[in-house]
Amino acid sequence: MDYYVYPLRFVTPVHFGDTAQGGTLEDLSLTFSSDSFFGACCNELAHNTEVLYTFIDDVMNGRIVMSSLFPYYIDGDNWQYYVPVPMIRVETADIVTRSYTETKLEAIKQKRLKKRAYMRASQVKHFSDTVQHHIDGAMPIFVERNVTTQVNMRGTQSRPYYVGNYRFMPNAGLYIIIGFSDESQKNFFDALIESIGYTGIGGKRSSGYGKFELADDPTRLSEGFYEDDIALYDMISAPQESIRMCMSTCVPQMVEDIQQLKQGQFKLKKRSGFVVAEGAATQVKRKSYYALAEGSISQHSIEGAVIKIESDALPYAVYRNGRGFWIGVDLHE
């Protein structure tokens, strides 16, 4: 299987809802999950049923695999790709008591490390040292947060409400890793992602949010040039015996998968929201489900499954991608 990284440059603000924080219009996520991106792909193909179900079947059977969307940053000529911080517990070194000021600074660094959600792909192999010795690397600024006021004119009384959005910096955006089993699938996806860019992803698309273009041509990871894309390929190609980190929203299906997770460290996130489907009069709230969050750790890769969501209010079934995209992480190199 050939893996490619697609860097997306957003030309309008984005609104990626964060259901883990309650799902209000003010709650935002910096990244975009693989199940939501898969839904955007299906929505774009809905006009051609034959092509749509071919695409669903390819993802369902692992002929096309995809990660969630994570931030990248361009520093001069260097492309930096960020991945989730692994959810693994590492013992930290004791703070050597010196002056009050030095001790306070060390404590602040520890807190910042605990709050960090992403790190460069090339630094994952140094993760243990980073935590143990409180190495506080500077994080770039990916986005600018804004809140706009809008008015709901429905009903007899108008009511204001607030919508949060992110605007990506000129040298930042999100990337997605896609694996293809043959070249024809890549050609198909190249056309699909260009089309989705005009439609947009995320919420508030009717207001023009979420539109993007490719920041550069897709890069085949096996031919990577930069430090981080080489690291990504090495982690994807790592032997199955290595510790595995999830890079997508994964929905375990087998009892054995649940038992296996007990040996790792993971976080579940609630996946809920509304569906806009052709033929439906209004947005329909779909059934919620829970998935492994990106950054979850397991001793072995968990396959997961594509979920089929049905409702009497929808004219047809809705699909969400719960298949796992796992990479090997050597945290003690």
mmCIF file of C-alpha atoms in Angstrom:
data_model
loop_
_atom_site.group_PDB
_atom_site.id
_atom_site.type_symbol
_atom_site.label_atom_id
_atom_site.label_comp_id
_atom_site.label_asym_id
_atom_site.label_seq_id
_atom_site.Cartn_x
_atom_site.Cartn_y
_atom_site.Cartn_z
ATOM 1 C CA MET A 1 0.000 0.000 0.000
ATOM 2 C CA ASP A 2 1.243 3.487 -0.898
ATOM 3 C CA TYR A 3 0.764 6.280 1.634
ATOM 4 C CA TYR A 4 0.438 9.941 0.682
ATOM 5 C CA VAL A 5 0.214 13.095 2.768
ATOM 6 C CA TYR A 6 -2.194 15.778 1.540
ATOM 7 C CA PRO A 7 -1.546 19.243 3.060
ATOM 8 C CA LEU A 8 -4.663 21.439 3.067
ATOM 9 C CA ARG A 9 -4.542 25.235 3.059
ATOM 10 C CA PHE A 10 -7.790 26.739 4.320
ATOM 11 C CA VAL A 11 -8.912 29.823 2.449
ATOM 12 C CA THR A 12 -11.863 30.578 4.750
ATOM 13 C CA PRO A 13 -12.402 30.229 8.513
ATOM 14 C CA VAL A 14 -13.272 26.766 9.846
ATOM 15 C CA HIS A 15 -15.734 25.561 12.444
ATOM 16 C CA PHE A 16 -14.876 22.084 13.696
ATOM 17 C CA GLY A 17 -17.279 21.338 16.523
ATOM 18 C CA ASP A 18 -16.041 19.727 19.721
ATOM 19 C CA THR A 19 -18.791 17.436 21.032
ATOM 20 C CA ALA A 20 -16.542 16.403 23.929
ATOM 21 C CA GLN A 21 -16.979 19.919 25.318
ATOM 22 C CA GLY A 22 -20.750 19.928 25.002
ATOM 23 C CA GLY A 23 -21.100 20.642 21.307
ATOM 24 C CA THR A 24 -22.172 24.295 21.468
ATOM 25 C CA LEU A 25 -21.397 26.561 18.537
ATOM 26 C CA GLU A 26 -18.661 28.236 20.576
ATOM 27 C CA ASP A 27 -16.787 24.972 21.258
ATOM 28 C CA LEU A 28 -14.058 24.271 18.720
ATOM 29 C CA SER A 29 -11.543 21.605 17.809
ATOM 30 C CA LEU A 30 -8.293 22.374 16.008
ATOM 31 C CA THR A 31 -8.341 19.077 14.108
ATOM 32 C CA PHE A 32 -10.886 17.170 12.028
ATOM 33 C CA SER A 33 -11.558 13.492 12.708
ATOM 34 C CA SER A 34 -11.336 10.749 10.086
ATOM 35 C CA ASP A 35 -14.983 9.708 10.533
ATOM 36 C CA SER A 36 -16.156 13.263 9.807
ATOM 37 C CA PHE A 37 -13.867 13.569 6.774
ATOM 38 C CA PHE A 38 -15.164 10.242 5.483
ATOM 39 C CA GLY A 39 -18.691 11.612 5.913
ATOM 40 C CA ALA A 40 -17.709 14.676 3.865
ATOM 41 C CA CYS A 41 -16.399 12.363 1.123
ATOM 42 C CA CYS A 42 -19.662 10.405 1.086
ATOM 43 C CA ASN A 43 -21.703 13.603 0.993
ATOM 44 C CA GLU A 44 -19.699 14.813 -2.018
ATOM 45 C CA LEU A 45 -20.323 11.509 -3.849
ATOM 46 C CA ALA A 46 -24.017 11.238 -2.931
ATOM 47 C CA HIS A 47 -25.134 12.233 -6.454
ATOM 48 C CA ASN A 48 -23.554 9.055 -7.902
ATOM 49 C CA THR A 49 -24.708 6.016 -5.932
ATOM 50 C CA GLU A 50 -22.494 3.529 -7.777
ATOM 51 C CA VAL A 51 -19.304 5.521 -7.163
ATOM 52 C CA LEU A 52 -20.350 6.228 -3.571
ATOM 53 C CA TYR A 53 -20.799 2.576 -2.637
ATOM 54 C CA THR A 54 -17.588 1.596 -4.406
ATOM 55 C CA PHE A 55 -15.751 4.141 -2.247
ATOM 56 C CA ILE A 56 -17.486 2.912 0.939
ATOM 57 C CA ASP A 57 -16.597 -0.693 0.063
ATOM 58 C CA ASP A 58 -12.944 0.235 -0.537
ATOM 59 C CA VAL A 59 -12.714 1.901 2.893
ATOM 60 C CA MET A 60 -14.727 -0.852 4.597
ATOM 61 C CA ASN A 61 -12.346 -3.519 3.297
ATOM 62 C CA GLY A 62 -9.126 -1.587 3.906
ATOM 63 C CA ARG A 63 -8.240 -0.855 0.282
ATOM 64 C CA ILE A 64 -8.293 2.855 1.164
ATOM 65 C CA VAL A 65 -7.205 3.923 4.661
ATOM 66 C CA MET A 66 -7.189 7.401 6.131
ATOM 67 C CA SER A 67 -5.961 9.223 9.211
ATOM 68 C CA SER A 68 -7.617 12.138 10.931
ATOM 69 C CA LEU A 69 -6.519 15.646 9.955
ATOM 70 C CA PHE A 70 -3.679 17.090 12.047
ATOM 71 C CA PRO A 71 -1.803 20.415 11.964
ATOM 72 C CA TYR A 72 1.245 21.203 9.892
ATOM 73 C CA TYR A 73 3.471 24.274 9.991
ATOM 74 C CA ILE A 74 5.860 25.603 7.348
ATOM 75 C CA ASP A 75 9.031 27.010 8.916
ATOM 76 C CA GLY A 76 11.004 28.524 6.051
ATOM 77 C CA ASP A 77 11.600 25.619 3.665
ATOM 78 C CA ASN A 78 10.864 22.983 6.318
ATOM 79 C CA TRP A 79 7.459 21.284 6.505
ATOM 80 C CA GLN A 80 6.640 20.256 10.067
ATOM 81 C CA TYR A 81 3.938 17.619 10.562
ATOM 82 C CA TYR A 82 2.367 17.254 13.998
ATOM 83 C CA VAL A 83 0.812 14.116 15.484
ATOM 84 C CA PRO A 84 -1.120 13.531 18.727
ATOM 85 C CA VAL A 85 0.907 13.283 21.916
ATOM 86 C CA PRO A 86 0.906 9.557 22.812
ATOM 87 C CA MET A 87 -1.384 8.665 25.712
ATOM 88 C CA ILE A 88 1.263 6.867 27.694
ATOM 89 C CA ARG A 89 2.392 7.472 31.240
ATOM 90 C CA VAL A 90 6.045 8.332 31.690
ATOM 91 C CA GLU A 91 7.639 8.896 35.074
ATOM 92 C CA THR A 92 9.088 12.380 35.328
ATOM 93 C CA ALA A 93 12.367 13.264 36.974
ATOM 94 C CA ASP A 94 12.141 15.016 40.311
ATOM 95 C CA ILE A 95 12.485 18.775 40.233
ATOM 96 C CA VAL A 96 15.796 19.744 41.793
ATOM 97 C CA THR A 97 15.034 22.399 44.363
ATOM 98 C CA ARG A 98 16.980 25.567 43.668
ATOM 99 C CA SER A 99 15.632 29.057 43.989
ATOM 100 C CA TYR A 100 11.921 29.761 44.214
ATOM 101 C CA THR A 101 11.936 31.302 40.721
ATOM 102 C CA GLU A 102 13.637 28.289 39.073
ATOM 103 C CA THR A 103 11.308 25.845 40.824
ATOM 104 C CA LYS A 104 8.294 27.851 39.670
ATOM 105 C CA LEU A 105 9.527 27.872 36.062
ATOM 106 C CA GLU A 106 10.041 24.096 36.133
ATOM 107 C CA ALA A 107 6.518 23.591 37.475
ATOM 108 C CA ILE A 108 5.103 25.797 34.713
ATOM 109 C CA LYS A 109 6.952 23.727 32.087
ATOM 110 C CA GLN A 110 5.464 20.534 33.539
ATOM 111 C CA LYS A 111 1.950 21.956 33.301
ATOM 112 C CA ARG A 112 2.499 23.049 29.705
ATOM 113 C CA LEU A 113 3.748 19.582 28.796
ATOM 114 C CA LYS A 114 0.644 17.975 30.298
ATOM 115 C CA LYS A 115 -1.624 20.284 28.283
ATOM 116 C CA ARG A 116 0.201 19.789 24.992
ATOM 117 C CA ALA A 117 -1.979 17.941 22.478
ATOM 118 C CA TYR A 118 0.432 17.631 19.519
ATOM 119 C CA MET A 119 4.104 17.157 18.836
ATOM 120 C CA ARG A 120 6.270 16.911 15.727
ATOM 121 C CA ALA A 121 6.364 13.457 14.163
ATOM 122 C CA SER A 122 10.170 13.404 14.307
ATOM 123 C CA GLN A 123 10.102 14.057 18.069
ATOM 124 C CA VAL A 124 7.879 11.108 19.028
ATOM 125 C CA LYS A 125 10.940 8.865 19.409
ATOM 126 C CA HIS A 126 12.231 11.312 22.039
ATOM 127 C CA PHE A 127 8.897 11.450 23.876
ATOM 128 C CA SER A 128 10.138 9.737 27.040
ATOM 129 C CA ASP A 129 13.115 12.091 27.371
ATOM 130 C CA THR A 130 10.867 15.090 26.728
ATOM 131 C CA VAL A 131 8.566 14.159 29.599
ATOM 132 C CA GLN A 132 11.192 12.849 32.019
ATOM 133 C CA HIS A 133 13.384 15.922 31.760
ATOM 134 C CA HIS A 134 10.630 18.528 31.288
ATOM 135 C CA ILE A 135 11.851 19.606 27.842
ATOM 136 C CA ASP A 136 9.434 22.345 26.843
ATOM 137 C CA GLY A 137 9.761 22.828 23.078
ATOM 138 C CA ALA A 138 8.029 25.875 21.648
ATOM 139 C CA MET A 139 4.787 25.226 19.766
ATOM 140 C CA PRO A 140 3.988 27.313 16.688
ATOM 141 C CA ILE A 141 0.764 29.291 16.448
ATOM 142 C CA PHE A 142 -1.460 27.408 14.022
ATOM 143 C CA VAL A 143 -4.663 29.435 14.209
ATOM 144 C CA GLU A 144 -6.341 32.610 15.319
ATOM 145 C CA ARG A 145 -9.587 32.141 17.244
ATOM 146 C CA ASN A 146 -12.580 34.376 16.573
ATOM 147 C CA VAL A 147 -16.173 34.545 17.794
ATOM 148 C CA THR A 148 -18.899 36.067 15.645
ATOM 149 C CA THR A 149 -22.381 37.126 16.699
ATOM 150 C CA GLN A 150 -25.320 35.974 14.606
ATOM 151 C CA VAL A 151 -29.071 36.371 15.003
ATOM 152 C CA ASN A 152 -31.714 33.648 14.882
ATOM 153 C CA MET A 153 -34.695 35.212 13.103
ATOM 154 C CA ARG A 154 -36.978 32.213 13.482
ATOM 155 C CA GLY A 155 -39.988 32.638 15.699
ATOM 156 C CA THR A 156 -41.576 35.808 16.969
ATOM 157 C CA GLN A 157 -38.490 37.069 18.773
ATOM 158 C CA SER A 158 -34.996 37.387 17.323
ATOM 159 C CA ARG A 159 -32.241 35.906 19.464
ATOM 160 C CA PRO A 160 -28.487 36.425 19.163
ATOM 161 C CA TYR A 161 -26.094 33.503 19.363
ATOM 162 C CA TYR A 162 -22.323 33.104 19.097
ATOM 163 C CA VAL A 163 -20.303 31.016 16.659
ATOM 164 C CA GLY A 164 -16.632 30.260 17.209
ATOM 165 C CA ASN A 165 -14.223 29.782 14.324
ATOM 166 C CA TYR A 166 -10.550 29.336 13.623
ATOM 167 C CA ARG A 167 -8.602 31.064 10.872
ATOM 168 C CA PHE A 168 -5.373 29.276 10.027
ATOM 169 C CA MET A 169 -2.155 31.240 9.782
ATOM 170 C CA PRO A 170 -0.732 31.622 6.231
ATOM 171 C CA ASN A 171 1.997 29.049 6.905
ATOM 172 C CA ALA A 172 -0.213 26.523 8.724
ATOM 173 C CA GLY A 173 -3.050 24.141 7.927
ATOM 174 C CA LEU A 174 -4.112 20.532 8.324
ATOM 175 C CA TYR A 175 -2.819 17.401 6.610
ATOM 176 C CA ILE A 176 -4.321 13.962 6.101
ATOM 177 C CA ILE A 177 -2.555 10.671 5.348
ATOM 178 C CA ILE A 178 -4.285 8.412 2.820
ATOM 179 C CA GLY A 179 -3.194 4.889 1.913
ATOM 180 C CA PHE A 180 -4.126 3.411 -1.480
ATOM 181 C CA SER A 181 -3.854 -0.162 -2.674
ATOM 182 C CA ASP A 182 -3.559 0.907 -6.330
ATOM 183 C CA GLU A 183 -2.889 4.022 -8.399
ATOM 184 C CA SER A 184 -6.443 4.326 -9.780
ATOM 185 C CA GLN A 185 -7.758 4.940 -6.253
ATOM 186 C CA LYS A 186 -5.298 7.807 -5.804
ATOM 187 C CA ASN A 187 -6.388 9.410 -9.080
ATOM 188 C CA PHE A 188 -10.001 9.137 -7.957
ATOM 189 C CA PHE A 189 -9.229 10.640 -4.545
ATOM 190 C CA ASP A 190 -7.227 13.518 -6.051
ATOM 191 C CA ALA A 191 -10.349 14.613 -7.922
ATOM 192 C CA LEU A 192 -12.564 14.017 -4.877
ATOM 193 C CA ILE A 193 -10.518 16.109 -2.449
ATOM 194 C CA GLU A 194 -10.367 18.973 -4.949
ATOM 195 C CA SER A 195 -14.164 18.890 -5.182
ATOM 196 C CA ILE A 196 -14.565 18.785 -1.378
ATOM 197 C CA GLY A 197 -12.323 21.845 -1.137
ATOM 198 C CA TYR A 198 -14.934 23.924 -2.978
ATOM 199 C CA THR A 199 -17.758 22.576 -0.767
ATOM 200 C CA GLY A 200 -15.850 22.832 2.514
ATOM 201 C CA ILE A 201 -15.653 20.630 5.591
ATOM 202 C CA GLY A 202 -16.883 21.070 9.136
ATOM 203 C CA GLY A 203 -19.800 23.168 10.339
ATOM 204 C CA LYS A 204 -21.327 26.407 9.008
ATOM 205 C CA ARG A 205 -20.497 25.534 5.405
ATOM 206 C CA SER A 206 -23.574 27.472 4.298
ATOM 207 C CA SER A 207 -21.777 30.549 5.666
ATOM 208 C CA GLY A 208 -18.712 29.773 3.540
ATOM 209 C CA TYR A 209 -16.639 28.050 6.250
ATOM 210 C CA GLY A 210 -14.214 25.174 5.749
ATOM 211 C CA LYS A 211 -13.117 25.739 2.150
ATOM 212 C CA PHE A 212 -9.586 24.674 1.262
ATOM 213 C CA GLU A 213 -7.072 23.988 -1.475
ATOM 214 C CA LEU A 214 -3.974 21.827 -1.576
ATOM 215 C CA ALA A 215 -0.986 23.709 -0.165
ATOM 216 C CA ASP A 216 1.333 21.475 -2.205
ATOM 217 C CA ASP A 217 1.195 18.353 -4.331
ATOM 218 C CA PRO A 218 0.521 15.151 -2.365
ATOM 219 C CA THR A 219 3.773 13.615 -1.134
ATOM 220 C CA ARG A 220 4.405 9.872 -1.288
ATOM 221 C CA LEU A 221 5.714 9.172 2.192
ATOM 222 C CA SER A 222 8.116 6.488 0.982
ATOM 223 C CA GLU A 223 9.866 9.299 -0.931
ATOM 224 C CA GLY A 224 9.730 11.829 1.902
ATOM 225 C CA PHE A 225 12.308 14.592 2.003
ATOM 226 C CA TYR A 226 11.666 16.398 5.292
ATOM 227 C CA GLU A 227 12.442 15.113 8.762
ATOM 228 C CA ASP A 228 8.801 14.742 9.751
ATOM 229 C CA ASP A 229 7.457 12.995 6.648
ATOM 230 C CA ILE A 230 10.355 10.529 6.861
ATOM 231 C CA ALA A 231 9.425 9.935 10.505
ATOM 232 C CA LEU A 232 5.760 9.407 9.553
ATOM 233 C CA TYR A 233 6.696 6.761 7.012
ATOM 234 C CA ASP A 234 9.007 5.029 9.474
ATOM 235 C CA MET A 235 6.192 4.862 12.045
ATOM 236 C CA ILE A 236 3.662 3.585 9.495
ATOM 237 C CA SER A 237 6.168 0.929 8.375
ATOM 238 C CA ALA A 238 7.171 -0.065 11.927
ATOM 239 C CA PRO A 239 6.747 -3.775 12.769
ATOM 240 C CA GLN A 240 3.457 -4.832 14.340
ATOM 241 C CA GLU A 241 5.309 -5.826 17.511
ATOM 242 C CA SER A 242 5.975 -2.169 18.332
ATOM 243 C CA ILE A 243 3.648 -0.101 20.524
ATOM 244 C CA ARG A 244 0.779 1.164 18.371
ATOM 245 C CA MET A 245 -0.708 4.668 18.418
ATOM 246 C CA CYS A 246 -4.074 5.480 16.872
ATOM 247 C CA MET A 247 -4.152 8.224 14.206
ATOM 248 C CA SER A 248 -7.889 8.059 13.488
ATOM 249 C CA THR A 249 -11.213 7.631 15.231
ATOM 250 C CA CYS A 250 -11.407 3.884 15.767
ATOM 251 C CA VAL A 251 -14.522 1.947 16.819
ATOM 252 C CA PRO A 252 -13.542 -1.501 18.190
ATOM 253 C CA GLN A 253 -15.939 -4.289 17.226
ATOM 254 C CA MET A 254 -14.509 -7.478 18.724
ATOM 255 C CA VAL A 255 -14.532 -8.520 22.375
ATOM 256 C CA GLU A 256 -10.830 -9.320 21.980
ATOM 257 C CA ASP A 257 -10.198 -5.687 21.009
ATOM 258 C CA ILE A 258 -11.822 -4.443 24.203
ATOM 259 C CA GLN A 259 -9.712 -6.821 26.305
ATOM 260 C CA GLN A 260 -6.579 -5.732 24.467
ATOM 261 C CA LEU A 261 -7.272 -2.067 25.179
ATOM 262 C CA LYS A 262 -7.044 -2.757 28.892
ATOM 263 C CA GLN A 263 -3.323 -3.352 28.395
ATOM 264 C CA GLY A 264 -2.859 0.052 26.775
ATOM 265 C CA GLN A 265 -3.956 3.596 27.548
ATOM 266 C CA PHE A 266 -6.808 5.203 25.703
ATOM 267 C CA LYS A 267 -9.527 7.813 25.732
ATOM 268 C CA LEU A 268 -13.064 7.469 24.420
ATOM 269 C CA LYS A 269 -14.765 10.400 22.731
ATOM 270 C CA LYS A 270 -18.438 10.812 21.972
ATOM 271 C CA ARG A 271 -19.268 11.214 18.300
ATOM 272 C CA SER A 272 -22.579 12.952 17.746
ATOM 273 C CA GLY A 273 -24.018 15.633 15.530
ATOM 274 C CA PHE A 274 -26.399 16.392 12.727
ATOM 275 C CA VAL A 275 -26.620 15.076 9.192
ATOM 276 C CA VAL A 276 -27.617 17.076 6.141
ATOM 277 C CA ALA A 277 -28.844 14.581 3.571
ATOM 278 C CA GLU A 278 -30.321 15.072 0.134
ATOM 279 C CA GLY A 279 -34.047 14.411 0.406
ATOM 280 C CA ALA A 280 -34.273 15.317 4.093
ATOM 281 C CA ALA A 281 -36.279 18.451 4.897
ATOM 282 C CA THR A 282 -34.018 19.616 7.737
ATOM 283 C CA GLN A 283 -30.845 18.624 9.552
ATOM 284 C CA VAL A 284 -31.321 15.318 11.327
ATOM 285 C CA LYS A 285 -29.635 14.472 14.615
ATOM 286 C CA ARG A 286 -27.908 11.141 14.142
ATOM 287 C CA LYS A 287 -27.345 8.459 16.735
ATOM 288 C CA SER A 288 -24.283 8.949 18.910
ATOM 289 C CA TYR A 289 -21.462 6.463 19.256
ATOM 290 C CA TYR A 290 -18.121 6.315 21.045
ATOM 291 C CA ALA A 291 -14.712 5.914 19.444
ATOM 292 C CA LEU A 292 -11.089 5.710 20.504
ATOM 293 C CA ALA A 293 -9.530 9.147 20.399
ATOM 294 C CA GLU A 294 -6.444 9.889 18.349
ATOM 295 C CA GLY A 295 -3.292 9.275 20.396
ATOM 296 C CA SER A 296 -4.691 6.170 22.134
ATOM 297 C CA ILE A 297 -2.100 3.467 22.771
ATOM 298 C CA SER A 298 -2.479 -0.295 22.274
ATOM 299 C CA GLN A 299 -0.144 -3.263 22.162
ATOM 300 C CA HIS A 300 -1.572 -4.248 18.774
ATOM 301 C CA SER A 301 -3.460 -2.510 15.970
ATOM 302 C CA ILE A 302 -7.250 -2.657 16.230
ATOM 303 C CA GLU A 303 -9.086 -2.903 12.927
ATOM 304 C CA GLY A 304 -12.350 -1.176 13.819
ATOM 305 C CA ALA A 305 -15.207 -0.937 11.311
ATOM 306 C CA VAL A 306 -17.239 1.386 9.114
ATOM 307 C CA ILE A 307 -20.445 2.213 10.996
ATOM 308 C CA LYS A 308 -23.853 2.273 9.330
ATOM 309 C CA ILE A 309 -26.289 4.717 10.931
ATOM 310 C CA GLU A 310 -29.964 4.496 10.006
ATOM 311 C CA SER A 311 -32.933 6.638 10.976
ATOM 312 C CA ASP A 312 -36.576 6.944 9.926
ATOM 313 C CA ALA A 313 -35.921 10.648 9.338
ATOM 314 C CA LEU A 314 -33.227 9.923 6.726
ATOM 315 C CA PRO A 315 -33.990 8.727 3.204
ATOM 316 C CA TYR A 316 -30.948 6.430 3.273
ATOM 317 C CA ALA A 317 -28.269 5.099 5.621
ATOM 318 C CA VAL A 318 -25.371 7.291 6.741
ATOM 319 C CA TYR A 319 -21.859 5.834 7.054
ATOM 320 C CA ARG A 320 -19.027 6.835 9.372
ATOM 321 C CA ASN A 321 -15.470 5.539 9.195
ATOM 322 C CA GLY A 322 -14.512 3.805 12.421
ATOM 323 C CA ARG A 323 -11.570 1.864 10.986
ATOM 324 C CA GLY A 324 -8.293 2.286 12.811
ATOM 325 C CA PHE A 325 -5.179 3.886 11.335
ATOM 326 C CA TRP A 326 -2.292 2.832 13.590
ATOM 327 C CA ILE A 327 1.402 3.688 13.577
ATOM 328 C CA GLY A 328 4.277 2.169 15.509
ATOM 329 C CA VAL A 329 5.897 4.387 18.115
ATOM 330 C CA ASP A 330 9.260 3.725 19.738
ATOM 331 C CA LEU A 331 9.088 6.045 22.738
ATOM 332 C CA HIS A 332 12.465 5.124 24.219
ATOM 333 C CA GLU A 333 14.814 5.562 21.275
#
